[in-house]
Amino acid sequence: MQDTFYRNTWAEVNLEAIGYNITQMKQKLPAETRIIAVVKADGYGHGAIEVAKKAVKTGASAIAVALLEEAIVLRHAGISVPILVFGWVSPQDTPLAADYNLTLTFFQMEWLQEVKDRTFQRPLKLHMKWDTGMGRLGIRTEKELKQLLDELAESPNTRLTGIYTHFATADAADLTYYDEQQKRFQTLLQTFRKRWRHPVAIHIGNSAASIRFPEDMFQFTRLGIAMYGLYPSKTVKQERKINLKQAFSLYSRLIHVKKIQAGESISYGTTYTAKEDEWIGTIPIGYADGWIRKLQGMEVLVNGKRMPIVGRICMDQTMLRLDKAYPVGSKVTLIGKQGNEEITMDEVAAYLDTINYEIPCIITSRVPRVYKVSES
Ligand SMILES: *Cc1c(COP(=O)(O)O)cnc(C)c1O
């Protein structure tokens, strides 16, 4: 499953945890609400192909990605369920989407007019995006909706199979804006239902919305972050509506261990100087792996204990202050459990003043992903 690698740094992705999280979500959702597994950005850095396969096996009915190329990679890997592309695809590339039997997102009149004149192997499947307050992509008014539906009715080479919207604050404690978006969605939906009689799939929710309001999710939910075992926000975590298992761990090994004397310094710029005689370990991970320089000072686990990163993080290496000598080859946990200690994705995100979503995404493809299929 995994290409051979020789370095002593790797990410472990626990596919059982992914399966567990999907099952937890399914138990919360009404039976008629099915799951679209969101695997954009290489499965949030976990590996799109492996996650998509596991998701389909665990009962996801469809897959979603951001880009046309991400969808094509999945088709080549043998994923045959419907695949929705969230992002804008150039009209000239729509025949390719039809060839691969992909579903595209649309929301512009000019786009539809350009696509209308093209010939496809089979009708191009489309989901219409409604911007109810996210301010990113989508039609915003009833007027635009009516115009697009009129145009669609005259485009026999397309097939409208879904409509959707996206919430900006589904993970927040204050739900005022969420309610406002729901209202706008309902208004557009009424107009839509008056004008369009063919059945379409409706989906409005991401992880946060589907964990908090599972009854409101229509035919599908778009499950991203929660499938990876991460909570969309502190608020959602604290509400304890679902139990999730983090799937991604990051490991390295000590490749050099030495004693330095008081007054000696470590790494570029000599930002760290030992106050006493200390043991220093080197691990082969650096900012080129996405273990960015801002992580200087963050702790990692060695022998089940927390040890700080000292000195500047280099492109390929990072130094740690150890409490004693450890043999070369000792396992270092940068994200995940070791003994009774754990460094969560949330802790790394908090240290970097960002959200957990960003952390696995920034661990670069130089770090091999190893897939674990059963619990140890
Ligand atoms: C990324 C994305 C999702 C998934 O969101 P999560 O918060 O990760 O569940 C759902 N819908 C759209 C349109 C997205 O871009």
JSON list of C-alpha atoms in Angstrom, two decimals, residues 66-293:
[
{"chain": "A", "resi": 66, "resn": "ALA", "atom": "CA", "xyz": [-12.18, 20.76, -4.38]},
{"chain": "A", "resi": 67, "resn": "LEU", "atom": "CA", "xyz": [-10.47, 20.34, -7.76]},
{"chain": "A", "resi": 68, "resn": "LEU", "atom": "CA", "xyz": [-11.05, 18.53, -11.01]},
{"chain": "A", "resi": 69, "resn": "GLU", "atom": "CA", "xyz": [-7.61, 16.92, -10.78]},
{"chain": "A", "resi": 70, "resn": "GLU", "atom": "CA", "xyz": [-8.40, 15.59, -7.31]},
{"chain": "A", "resi": 71, "resn": "ALA", "atom": "CA", "xyz": [-11.51, 13.90, -8.69]},
{"chain": "A", "resi": 72, "resn": "ILE", "atom": "CA", "xyz": [-9.65, 12.37, -11.64]},
{"chain": "A", "resi": 73, "resn": "VAL", "atom": "CA", "xyz": [-7.04, 10.86, -9.32]},
{"chain": "A", "resi": 74, "resn": "LEU", "atom": "CA", "xyz": [-9.84, 9.11, -7.42]},
{"chain": "A", "resi": 75, "resn": "ARG", "atom": "CA", "xyz": [-11.46, 7.74, -10.60]},
{"chain": "A", "resi": 76, "resn": "HIS", "atom": "CA", "xyz": [-8.07, 6.38, -11.69]},
{"chain": "A", "resi": 77, "resn": "ALA", "atom": "CA", "xyz": [-7.81, 4.69, -8.29]},
{"chain": "A", "resi": 78, "resn": "GLY", "atom": "CA", "xyz": [-11.06, 2.87, -8.98]},
{"chain": "A", "resi": 79, "resn": "ILE", "atom": "CA", "xyz": [-13.49, 4.93, -6.90]},
{"chain": "A", "resi": 80, "resn": "SER", "atom": "CA", "xyz": [-16.79, 4.53, -8.73]},
{"chain": "A", "resi": 81, "resn": "VAL", "atom": "CA", "xyz": [-19.32, 6.31, -6.47]},
{"chain": "A", "resi": 82, "resn": "PRO", "atom": "CA", "xyz": [-20.51, 9.83, -7.42]},
{"chain": "A", "resi": 83, "resn": "ILE", "atom": "CA", "xyz": [-17.76, 12.44, -7.01]},
{"chain": "A", "resi": 84, "resn": "LEU", "atom": "CA", "xyz": [-18.68, 16.10, -6.53]},
{"chain": "A", "resi": 85, "resn": "VAL", "atom": "CA", "xyz": [-16.19, 18.87, -7.29]},
{"chain": "A", "resi": 86, "resn": "PHE", "atom": "CA", "xyz": [-16.78, 21.87, -4.99]},
{"chain": "A", "resi": 87, "resn": "GLY", "atom": "CA", "xyz": [-14.63, 24.38, -6.83]},
{"chain": "A", "resi": 88, "resn": "TRP", "atom": "CA", "xyz": [-15.05, 26.29, -10.10]},
{"chain": "A", "resi": 89, "resn": "VAL", "atom": "CA", "xyz": [-14.04, 24.26, -13.13]},
{"chain": "A", "resi": 90, "resn": "SER", "atom": "CA", "xyz": [-13.23, 26.03, -16.36]},
{"chain": "A", "resi": 91, "resn": "PRO", "atom": "CA", "xyz": [-15.98, 25.52, -19.02]},
{"chain": "A", "resi": 92, "resn": "GLN", "atom": "CA", "xyz": [-13.35, 24.18, -21.42]},
{"chain": "A", "resi": 93, "resn": "ASP", "atom": "CA", "xyz": [-12.61, 21.33, -19.01]},
{"chain": "A", "resi": 94, "resn": "THR", "atom": "CA", "xyz": [-16.23, 20.25, -18.58]},
{"chain": "A", "resi": 95, "resn": "PRO", "atom": "CA", "xyz": [-16.06, 17.52, -21.28]},
{"chain": "A", "resi": 96, "resn": "LEU", "atom": "CA", "xyz": [-13.29, 15.90, -19.23]},
{"chain": "A", "resi": 97, "resn": "ALA", "atom": "CA", "xyz": [-15.56, 16.00, -16.17]},
{"chain": "A", "resi": 98, "resn": "ALA", "atom": "CA", "xyz": [-18.33, 14.32, -18.18]},
{"chain": "A", "resi": 99, "resn": "ASP", "atom": "CA", "xyz": [-15.90, 11.66, -19.46]},
{"chain": "A", "resi": 100, "resn": "TYR", "atom": "CA", "xyz": [-15.01, 10.80, -15.88]},
{"chain": "A", "resi": 101, "resn": "ASN", "atom": "CA", "xyz": [-18.66, 10.91, -14.82]},
{"chain": "A", "resi": 102, "resn": "LEU", "atom": "CA", "xyz": [-18.00, 13.63, -12.25]},
{"chain": "A", "resi": 103, "resn": "THR", "atom": "CA", "xyz": [-20.49, 16.10, -10.80]},
{"chain": "A", "resi": 104, "resn": "LEU", "atom": "CA", "xyz": [-19.56, 19.76, -11.08]},
{"chain": "A", "resi": 105, "resn": "THR", "atom": "CA", "xyz": [-20.62, 22.80, -9.07]},
{"chain": "A", "resi": 106, "resn": "PHE", "atom": "CA", "xyz": [-22.06, 25.78, -10.95]},
{"chain": "A", "resi": 107, "resn": "PHE", "atom": "CA", "xyz": [-23.52, 29.16, -10.05]},
{"chain": "A", "resi": 108, "resn": "GLN", "atom": "CA", "xyz": [-22.85, 31.51, -12.98]},
{"chain": "A", "resi": 109, "resn": "MET", "atom": "CA", "xyz": [-24.97, 32.33, -16.03]},
{"chain": "A", "resi": 110, "resn": "GLU", "atom": "CA", "xyz": [-21.93, 32.89, -18.30]},
{"chain": "A", "resi": 111, "resn": "TRP", "atom": "CA", "xyz": [-20.55, 29.53, -17.25]},
{"chain": "A", "resi": 112, "resn": "LEU", "atom": "CA", "xyz": [-23.77, 27.72, -18.04]},
{"chain": "A", "resi": 113, "resn": "GLN", "atom": "CA", "xyz": [-24.07, 29.47, -21.40]},
{"chain": "A", "resi": 114, "resn": "GLU", "atom": "CA", "xyz": [-20.56, 28.42, -22.34]},
{"chain": "A", "resi": 115, "resn": "VAL", "atom": "CA", "xyz": [-21.16, 24.86, -21.23]},
{"chain": "A", "resi": 116, "resn": "LYS", "atom": "CA", "xyz": [-24.52, 24.64, -23.01]},
{"chain": "A", "resi": 117, "resn": "ASP", "atom": "CA", "xyz": [-22.89, 24.61, -26.45]},
{"chain": "A", "resi": 118, "resn": "ARG", "atom": "CA", "xyz": [-20.54, 21.76, -25.72]},
{"chain": "A", "resi": 119, "resn": "THR", "atom": "CA", "xyz": [-21.05, 18.13, -26.52]},
{"chain": "A", "resi": 120, "resn": "PHE", "atom": "CA", "xyz": [-20.60, 15.53, -23.83]},
{"chain": "A", "resi": 121, "resn": "GLN", "atom": "CA", "xyz": [-20.45, 11.76, -23.89]},
{"chain": "A", "resi": 122, "resn": "ARG", "atom": "CA", "xyz": [-23.26, 11.76, -21.37]},
{"chain": "A", "resi": 123, "resn": "PRO", "atom": "CA", "xyz": [-25.22, 14.64, -19.80]},
{"chain": "A", "resi": 124, "resn": "LEU", "atom": "CA", "xyz": [-22.99, 16.62, -17.45]},
{"chain": "A", "resi": 125, "resn": "LYS", "atom": "CA", "xyz": [-24.16, 16.29, -13.84]},
{"chain": "A", "resi": 126, "resn": "LEU", "atom": "CA", "xyz": [-24.38, 19.55, -11.94]},
{"chain": "A", "resi": 127, "resn": "HIS", "atom": "CA", "xyz": [-25.01, 20.75, -8.42]},
{"chain": "A", "resi": 128, "resn": "MET", "atom": "CA", "xyz": [-26.08, 24.37, -8.08]},
{"chain": "A", "resi": 129, "resn": "LYS", "atom": "CA", "xyz": [-24.39, 26.33, -5.28]},
{"chain": "A", "resi": 130, "resn": "TRP", "atom": "CA", "xyz": [-26.35, 28.89, -3.28]},
{"chain": "A", "resi": 131, "resn": "ASP", "atom": "CA", "xyz": [-24.48, 31.56, -1.33]},
{"chain": "A", "resi": 132, "resn": "THR", "atom": "CA", "xyz": [-26.67, 32.11, 1.72]},
{"chain": "A", "resi": 133, "resn": "GLY", "atom": "CA", "xyz": [-24.01, 34.03, 3.64]},
{"chain": "A", "resi": 134, "resn": "MET", "atom": "CA", "xyz": [-20.63, 32.37, 3.27]},
{"chain": "A", "resi": 135, "resn": "GLY", "atom": "CA", "xyz": [-19.75, 34.96, 0.61]},
{"chain": "A", "resi": 136, "resn": "ARG", "atom": "CA", "xyz": [-17.53, 32.57, -1.32]},
{"chain": "A", "resi": 137, "resn": "LEU", "atom": "CA", "xyz": [-19.29, 30.85, -4.25]},
{"chain": "A", "resi": 138, "resn": "GLY", "atom": "CA", "xyz": [-22.93, 30.66, -5.25]},
{"chain": "A", "resi": 139, "resn": "ILE", "atom": "CA", "xyz": [-25.97, 32.52, -6.48]},
{"chain": "A", "resi": 140, "resn": "ARG", "atom": "CA", "xyz": [-27.33, 34.97, -3.94]},
{"chain": "A", "resi": 141, "resn": "THR", "atom": "CA", "xyz": [-30.76, 36.07, -5.15]},
{"chain": "A", "resi": 142, "resn": "GLU", "atom": "CA", "xyz": [-34.05, 34.59, -6.30]},
{"chain": "A", "resi": 143, "resn": "LYS", "atom": "CA", "xyz": [-33.62, 36.48, -9.54]},
{"chain": "A", "resi": 144, "resn": "GLU", "atom": "CA", "xyz": [-30.34, 34.71, -10.28]},
{"chain": "A", "resi": 145, "resn": "LEU", "atom": "CA", "xyz": [-31.93, 31.41, -9.33]},
{"chain": "A", "resi": 146, "resn": "LYS", "atom": "CA", "xyz": [-34.83, 31.88, -11.76]},
{"chain": "A", "resi": 147, "resn": "GLN", "atom": "CA", "xyz": [-32.52, 32.92, -14.58]},
{"chain": "A", "resi": 148, "resn": "LEU", "atom": "CA", "xyz": [-30.26, 29.93, -14.06]},
{"chain": "A", "resi": 149, "resn": "LEU", "atom": "CA", "xyz": [-33.19, 27.51, -13.92]},
{"chain": "A", "resi": 150, "resn": "ASP", "atom": "CA", "xyz": [-34.59, 28.93, -17.19]},
{"chain": "A", "resi": 151, "resn": "GLU", "atom": "CA", "xyz": [-31.18, 28.49, -18.80]},
{"chain": "A", "resi": 152, "resn": "LEU", "atom": "CA", "xyz": [-30.85, 24.96, -17.42]},
{"chain": "A", "resi": 153, "resn": "ALA", "atom": "CA", "xyz": [-34.22, 23.99, -18.86]},
{"chain": "A", "resi": 154, "resn": "GLU", "atom": "CA", "xyz": [-32.75, 24.79, -22.27]},
{"chain": "A", "resi": 155, "resn": "SER", "atom": "CA", "xyz": [-29.52, 22.87, -21.72]},
{"chain": "A", "resi": 156, "resn": "PRO", "atom": "CA", "xyz": [-30.28, 19.24, -22.60]},
{"chain": "A", "resi": 157, "resn": "ASN", "atom": "CA", "xyz": [-26.63, 18.29, -22.25]},
{"chain": "A", "resi": 158, "resn": "THR", "atom": "CA", "xyz": [-26.72, 18.97, -18.50]},
{"chain": "A", "resi": 159, "resn": "ARG", "atom": "CA", "xyz": [-28.56, 17.35, -15.63]},
{"chain": "A", "resi": 160, "resn": "LEU", "atom": "CA", "xyz": [-29.22, 19.14, -12.36]},
{"chain": "A", "resi": 161, "resn": "THR", "atom": "CA", "xyz": [-28.75, 16.47, -9.70]},
{"chain": "A", "resi": 162, "resn": "GLY", "atom": "CA", "xyz": [-28.27, 18.59, -6.60]},
{"chain": "A", "resi": 163, "resn": "ILE", "atom": "CA", "xyz": [-28.35, 21.95, -4.87]},
{"chain": "A", "resi": 164, "resn": "TYR", "atom": "CA", "xyz": [-26.31, 23.02, -1.88]},
{"chain": "A", "resi": 165, "resn": "THR", "atom": "CA", "xyz": [-25.14, 25.78, 0.40]},
{"chain": "A", "resi": 166, "resn": "HIS", "atom": "CA", "xyz": [-22.40, 26.14, 3.01]},
{"chain": "A", "resi": 167, "resn": "PHE", "atom": "CA", "xyz": [-22.52, 27.65, 6.51]},
{"chain": "A", "resi": 168, "resn": "ALA", "atom": "CA", "xyz": [-19.98, 30.17, 7.77]},
{"chain": "A", "resi": 169, "resn": "THR", "atom": "CA", "xyz": [-20.63, 29.74, 11.50]},
{"chain": "A", "resi": 170, "resn": "ALA", "atom": "CA", "xyz": [-22.08, 26.25, 12.03]},
{"chain": "A", "resi": 171, "resn": "ASP", "atom": "CA", "xyz": [-19.30, 25.61, 14.58]},
{"chain": "A", "resi": 172, "resn": "ALA", "atom": "CA", "xyz": [-19.84, 28.77, 16.63]},
{"chain": "A", "resi": 173, "resn": "ALA", "atom": "CA", "xyz": [-21.46, 29.24, 20.03]},
{"chain": "A", "resi": 174, "resn": "ASP", "atom": "CA", "xyz": [-23.59, 32.09, 18.67]},
{"chain": "A", "resi": 175, "resn": "LEU", "atom": "CA", "xyz": [-26.02, 30.70, 16.11]},
{"chain": "A", "resi": 176, "resn": "THR", "atom": "CA", "xyz": [-27.62, 33.97, 14.96]},
{"chain": "A", "resi": 177, "resn": "TYR", "atom": "CA", "xyz": [-25.84, 33.99, 11.61]},
{"chain": "A", "resi": 178, "resn": "TYR", "atom": "CA", "xyz": [-26.43, 30.27, 11.12]},
{"chain": "A", "resi": 179, "resn": "ASP", "atom": "CA", "xyz": [-30.17, 30.84, 11.58]},
{"chain": "A", "resi": 180, "resn": "GLU", "atom": "CA", "xyz": [-30.02, 33.73, 9.13]},
{"chain": "A", "resi": 181, "resn": "GLN", "atom": "CA", "xyz": [-28.39, 31.48, 6.51]},
{"chain": "A", "resi": 182, "resn": "GLN", "atom": "CA", "xyz": [-31.02, 28.79, 7.14]},
{"chain": "A", "resi": 183, "resn": "LYS", "atom": "CA", "xyz": [-33.74, 31.38, 6.50]},
{"chain": "A", "resi": 184, "resn": "ARG", "atom": "CA", "xyz": [-32.16, 32.52, 3.24]},
{"chain": "A", "resi": 185, "resn": "PHE", "atom": "CA", "xyz": [-31.84, 28.92, 2.19]},
{"chain": "A", "resi": 186, "resn": "GLN", "atom": "CA", "xyz": [-35.52, 28.25, 2.87]},
{"chain": "A", "resi": 187, "resn": "THR", "atom": "CA", "xyz": [-36.53, 31.29, 0.84]},
{"chain": "A", "resi": 188, "resn": "LEU", "atom": "CA", "xyz": [-34.50, 30.15, -2.15]},
{"chain": "A", "resi": 189, "resn": "LEU", "atom": "CA", "xyz": [-35.76, 26.61, -1.72]},
{"chain": "A", "resi": 190, "resn": "GLN", "atom": "CA", "xyz": [-39.40, 27.70, -1.94]},
{"chain": "A", "resi": 191, "resn": "THR", "atom": "CA", "xyz": [-38.73, 29.49, -5.22]},
{"chain": "A", "resi": 192, "resn": "PHE", "atom": "CA", "xyz": [-36.78, 26.52, -6.47]},
{"chain": "A", "resi": 193, "resn": "ARG", "atom": "CA", "xyz": [-39.54, 24.04, -5.67]},
{"chain": "A", "resi": 194, "resn": "LYS", "atom": "CA", "xyz": [-42.13, 26.12, -7.48]},
{"chain": "A", "resi": 195, "resn": "ARG", "atom": "CA", "xyz": [-40.04, 26.18, -10.63]},
{"chain": "A", "resi": 196, "resn": "TRP", "atom": "CA", "xyz": [-38.27, 22.85, -10.73]},
{"chain": "A", "resi": 197, "resn": "ARG", "atom": "CA", "xyz": [-40.16, 19.58, -10.55]},
{"chain": "A", "resi": 198, "resn": "HIS", "atom": "CA", "xyz": [-37.37, 17.08, -11.10]},
{"chain": "A", "resi": 199, "resn": "PRO", "atom": "CA", "xyz": [-35.90, 15.46, -8.00]},
{"chain": "A", "resi": 200, "resn": "VAL", "atom": "CA", "xyz": [-32.56, 16.81, -6.77]},
{"chain": "A", "resi": 201, "resn": "ALA", "atom": "CA", "xyz": [-30.36, 15.95, -3.81]},
{"chain": "A", "resi": 202, "resn": "ILE", "atom": "CA", "xyz": [-30.10, 18.73, -1.23]},
{"chain": "A", "resi": 203, "resn": "HIS", "atom": "CA", "xyz": [-27.15, 19.13, 1.12]},
{"chain": "A", "resi": 204, "resn": "ILE", "atom": "CA", "xyz": [-26.34, 22.04, 3.39]},
{"chain": "A", "resi": 205, "resn": "GLY", "atom": "CA", "xyz": [-24.16, 20.80, 6.22]},
{"chain": "A", "resi": 206, "resn": "ASN", "atom": "CA", "xyz": [-20.46, 20.31, 6.95]},
{"chain": "A", "resi": 207, "resn": "SER", "atom": "CA", "xyz": [-19.22, 18.36, 9.99]},
{"chain": "A", "resi": 208, "resn": "ALA", "atom": "CA", "xyz": [-20.23, 21.03, 12.49]},
{"chain": "A", "resi": 209, "resn": "ALA", "atom": "CA", "xyz": [-23.77, 21.41, 11.17]},
{"chain": "A", "resi": 210, "resn": "SER", "atom": "CA", "xyz": [-24.34, 17.68, 10.92]},
{"chain": "A", "resi": 211, "resn": "ILE", "atom": "CA", "xyz": [-23.02, 16.96, 14.42]},
{"chain": "A", "resi": 212, "resn": "ARG", "atom": "CA", "xyz": [-25.13, 19.72, 15.95]},
{"chain": "A", "resi": 213, "resn": "PHE", "atom": "CA", "xyz": [-28.27, 19.60, 13.79]},
{"chain": "A", "resi": 214, "resn": "PRO", "atom": "CA", "xyz": [-28.41, 16.10, 12.28]},
{"chain": "A", "resi": 215, "resn": "GLU", "atom": "CA", "xyz": [-32.19, 16.35, 11.72]},
{"chain": "A", "resi": 216, "resn": "ASP", "atom": "CA", "xyz": [-31.83, 19.36, 9.39]},
{"chain": "A", "resi": 217, "resn": "MET", "atom": "CA", "xyz": [-29.44, 17.86, 6.86]},
{"chain": "A", "resi": 218, "resn": "PHE", "atom": "CA", "xyz": [-31.78, 16.83, 3.98]},
{"chain": "A", "resi": 219, "resn": "GLN", "atom": "CA", "xyz": [-30.45, 14.03, 1.67]},
{"chain": "A", "resi": 220, "resn": "PHE", "atom": "CA", "xyz": [-26.74, 14.37, 2.31]},
{"chain": "A", "resi": 221, "resn": "THR", "atom": "CA", "xyz": [-24.17, 15.73, 4.69]},
{"chain": "A", "resi": 222, "resn": "ARG", "atom": "CA", "xyz": [-20.67, 16.75, 3.60]},
{"chain": "A", "resi": 223, "resn": "LEU", "atom": "CA", "xyz": [-18.44, 15.17, 6.19]},
{"chain": "A", "resi": 224, "resn": "GLY", "atom": "CA", "xyz": [-14.88, 16.45, 6.35]},
{"chain": "A", "resi": 225, "resn": "ILE", "atom": "CA", "xyz": [-12.98, 17.22, 9.54]},
{"chain": "A", "resi": 226, "resn": "ALA", "atom": "CA", "xyz": [-15.03, 14.94, 11.84]},
{"chain": "A", "resi": 227, "resn": "MET", "atom": "CA", "xyz": [-14.31, 11.93, 9.61]},
{"chain": "A", "resi": 228, "resn": "TYR", "atom": "CA", "xyz": [-10.62, 12.51, 10.39]},
{"chain": "A", "resi": 229, "resn": "GLY", "atom": "CA", "xyz": [-11.45, 12.48, 14.09]},
{"chain": "A", "resi": 230, "resn": "LEU", "atom": "CA", "xyz": [-11.03, 16.20, 14.71]},
{"chain": "A", "resi": 231, "resn": "TYR", "atom": "CA", "xyz": [-13.67, 18.50, 16.17]},
{"chain": "A", "resi": 232, "resn": "PRO", "atom": "CA", "xyz": [-14.62, 21.48, 13.99]},
{"chain": "A", "resi": 233, "resn": "SER", "atom": "CA", "xyz": [-14.25, 23.87, 16.94]},
{"chain": "A", "resi": 234, "resn": "LYS", "atom": "CA", "xyz": [-13.91, 24.06, 20.71]},
{"chain": "A", "resi": 235, "resn": "THR", "atom": "CA", "xyz": [-17.64, 24.70, 20.95]},
{"chain": "A", "resi": 236, "resn": "VAL", "atom": "CA", "xyz": [-18.51, 21.52, 19.08]},
{"chain": "A", "resi": 237, "resn": "LYS", "atom": "CA", "xyz": [-16.00, 19.53, 21.15]},
{"chain": "A", "resi": 238, "resn": "GLN", "atom": "CA", "xyz": [-17.37, 20.83, 24.43]},
{"chain": "A", "resi": 239, "resn": "GLU", "atom": "CA", "xyz": [-20.96, 20.01, 23.47]},
{"chain": "A", "resi": 240, "resn": "ARG", "atom": "CA", "xyz": [-19.94, 16.32, 23.53]},
{"chain": "A", "resi": 241, "resn": "LYS", "atom": "CA", "xyz": [-22.53, 15.32, 20.93]},
{"chain": "A", "resi": 242, "resn": "ILE", "atom": "CA", "xyz": [-20.17, 12.88, 19.27]},
{"chain": "A", "resi": 243, "resn": "ASN", "atom": "CA", "xyz": [-17.10, 10.86, 20.16]},
{"chain": "A", "resi": 244, "resn": "LEU", "atom": "CA", "xyz": [-14.31, 11.02, 17.58]},
{"chain": "A", "resi": 245, "resn": "LYS", "atom": "CA", "xyz": [-10.92, 9.33, 17.22]},
{"chain": "A", "resi": 246, "resn": "GLN", "atom": "CA", "xyz": [-8.00, 11.27, 15.74]},
{"chain": "A", "resi": 247, "resn": "ALA", "atom": "CA", "xyz": [-6.66, 9.30, 12.75]},
{"chain": "A", "resi": 248, "resn": "PHE", "atom": "CA", "xyz": [-3.37, 11.08, 12.06]},
{"chain": "A", "resi": 249, "resn": "SER", "atom": "CA", "xyz": [-0.15, 10.61, 14.05]},
{"chain": "A", "resi": 250, "resn": "LEU", "atom": "CA", "xyz": [3.31, 11.93, 13.22]},
{"chain": "A", "resi": 251, "resn": "TYR", "atom": "CA", "xyz": [6.46, 10.08, 14.21]},
{"chain": "A", "resi": 252, "resn": "SER", "atom": "CA", "xyz": [10.20, 10.37, 13.88]},
{"chain": "A", "resi": 253, "resn": "ARG", "atom": "CA", "xyz": [13.24, 8.72, 15.44]},
{"chain": "A", "resi": 254, "resn": "LEU", "atom": "CA", "xyz": [16.33, 10.03, 17.16]},
{"chain": "A", "resi": 255, "resn": "ILE", "atom": "CA", "xyz": [19.13, 9.81, 14.61]},
{"chain": "A", "resi": 256, "resn": "HIS", "atom": "CA", "xyz": [21.79, 11.47, 16.80]},
{"chain": "A", "resi": 257, "resn": "VAL", "atom": "CA", "xyz": [22.17, 11.96, 20.55]},
{"chain": "A", "resi": 258, "resn": "LYS", "atom": "CA", "xyz": [24.93, 13.92, 22.27]},
{"chain": "A", "resi": 259, "resn": "LYS", "atom": "CA", "xyz": [25.81, 15.74, 25.46]},
{"chain": "A", "resi": 260, "resn": "ILE", "atom": "CA", "xyz": [26.54, 19.46, 25.22]},
{"chain": "A", "resi": 261, "resn": "GLN", "atom": "CA", "xyz": [28.06, 21.65, 27.87]},
{"chain": "A", "resi": 262, "resn": "ALA", "atom": "CA", "xyz": [26.63, 24.69, 29.61]},
{"chain": "A", "resi": 263, "resn": "GLY", "atom": "CA", "xyz": [27.11, 27.71, 27.36]},
{"chain": "A", "resi": 264, "resn": "GLU", "atom": "CA", "xyz": [27.05, 25.75, 24.09]},
{"chain": "A", "resi": 265, "resn": "SER", "atom": "CA", "xyz": [24.41, 26.68, 21.49]},
{"chain": "A", "resi": 266, "resn": "ILE", "atom": "CA", "xyz": [22.09, 24.87, 19.11]},
{"chain": "A", "resi": 267, "resn": "SER", "atom": "CA", "xyz": [21.15, 25.58, 15.47]},
{"chain": "A", "resi": 268, "resn": "TYR", "atom": "CA", "xyz": [21.02, 28.65, 13.22]},
{"chain": "A", "resi": 269, "resn": "GLY", "atom": "CA", "xyz": [21.20, 31.99, 14.92]},
{"chain": "A", "resi": 270, "resn": "THR", "atom": "CA", "xyz": [22.20, 30.37, 18.24]},
{"chain": "A", "resi": 271, "resn": "THR", "atom": "CA", "xyz": [18.75, 31.11, 19.64]},
{"chain": "A", "resi": 272, "resn": "TYR", "atom": "CA", "xyz": [19.22, 28.39, 22.26]},
{"chain": "A", "resi": 273, "resn": "THR", "atom": "CA", "xyz": [22.14, 28.14, 24.66]},
{"chain": "A", "resi": 274, "resn": "ALA", "atom": "CA", "xyz": [22.37, 25.38, 27.25]},
{"chain": "A", "resi": 275, "resn": "LYS", "atom": "CA", "xyz": [22.28, 26.61, 30.85]},
{"chain": "A", "resi": 276, "resn": "GLU", "atom": "CA", "xyz": [23.80, 23.39, 32.12]},
{"chain": "A", "resi": 277, "resn": "ASP", "atom": "CA", "xyz": [25.21, 20.21, 30.63]},
{"chain": "A", "resi": 278, "resn": "GLU", "atom": "CA", "xyz": [22.37, 18.70, 28.59]},
{"chain": "A", "resi": 279, "resn": "TRP", "atom": "CA", "xyz": [21.44, 15.82, 26.32]},
{"chain": "A", "resi": 280, "resn": "ILE", "atom": "CA", "xyz": [20.38, 16.91, 22.84]},
{"chain": "A", "resi": 281, "resn": "GLY", "atom": "CA", "xyz": [18.70, 14.67, 20.25]},
{"chain": "A", "resi": 282, "resn": "THR", "atom": "CA", "xyz": [18.28, 15.30, 16.54]},
{"chain": "A", "resi": 283, "resn": "ILE", "atom": "CA", "xyz": [15.25, 14.13, 14.53]},
{"chain": "A", "resi": 284, "resn": "PRO", "atom": "CA", "xyz": [15.05, 14.10, 10.72]},
{"chain": "A", "resi": 285, "resn": "ILE", "atom": "CA", "xyz": [12.05, 16.39, 10.23]},
{"chain": "A", "resi": 286, "resn": "GLY", "atom": "CA", "xyz": [12.06, 20.07, 9.38]},
{"chain": "A", "resi": 287, "resn": "TYR", "atom": "CA", "xyz": [10.16, 22.89, 7.81]},
{"chain": "A", "resi": 288, "resn": "ALA", "atom": "CA", "xyz": [10.38, 21.25, 4.37]},
{"chain": "A", "resi": 289, "resn": "ASP", "atom": "CA", "xyz": [8.18, 18.54, 5.88]},
{"chain": "A", "resi": 290, "resn": "GLY", "atom": "CA", "xyz": [5.70, 21.13, 7.11]},
{"chain": "A", "resi": 291, "resn": "TRP", "atom": "CA", "xyz": [7.13, 21.02, 10.64]},
{"chain": "A", "resi": 292, "resn": "ILE", "atom": "CA", "xyz": [7.42, 24.77, 10.42]},
{"chain": "A", "resi": 293, "resn": "ARG", "atom": "CA", "xyz": [9.88, 27.09, 12.20]}
]
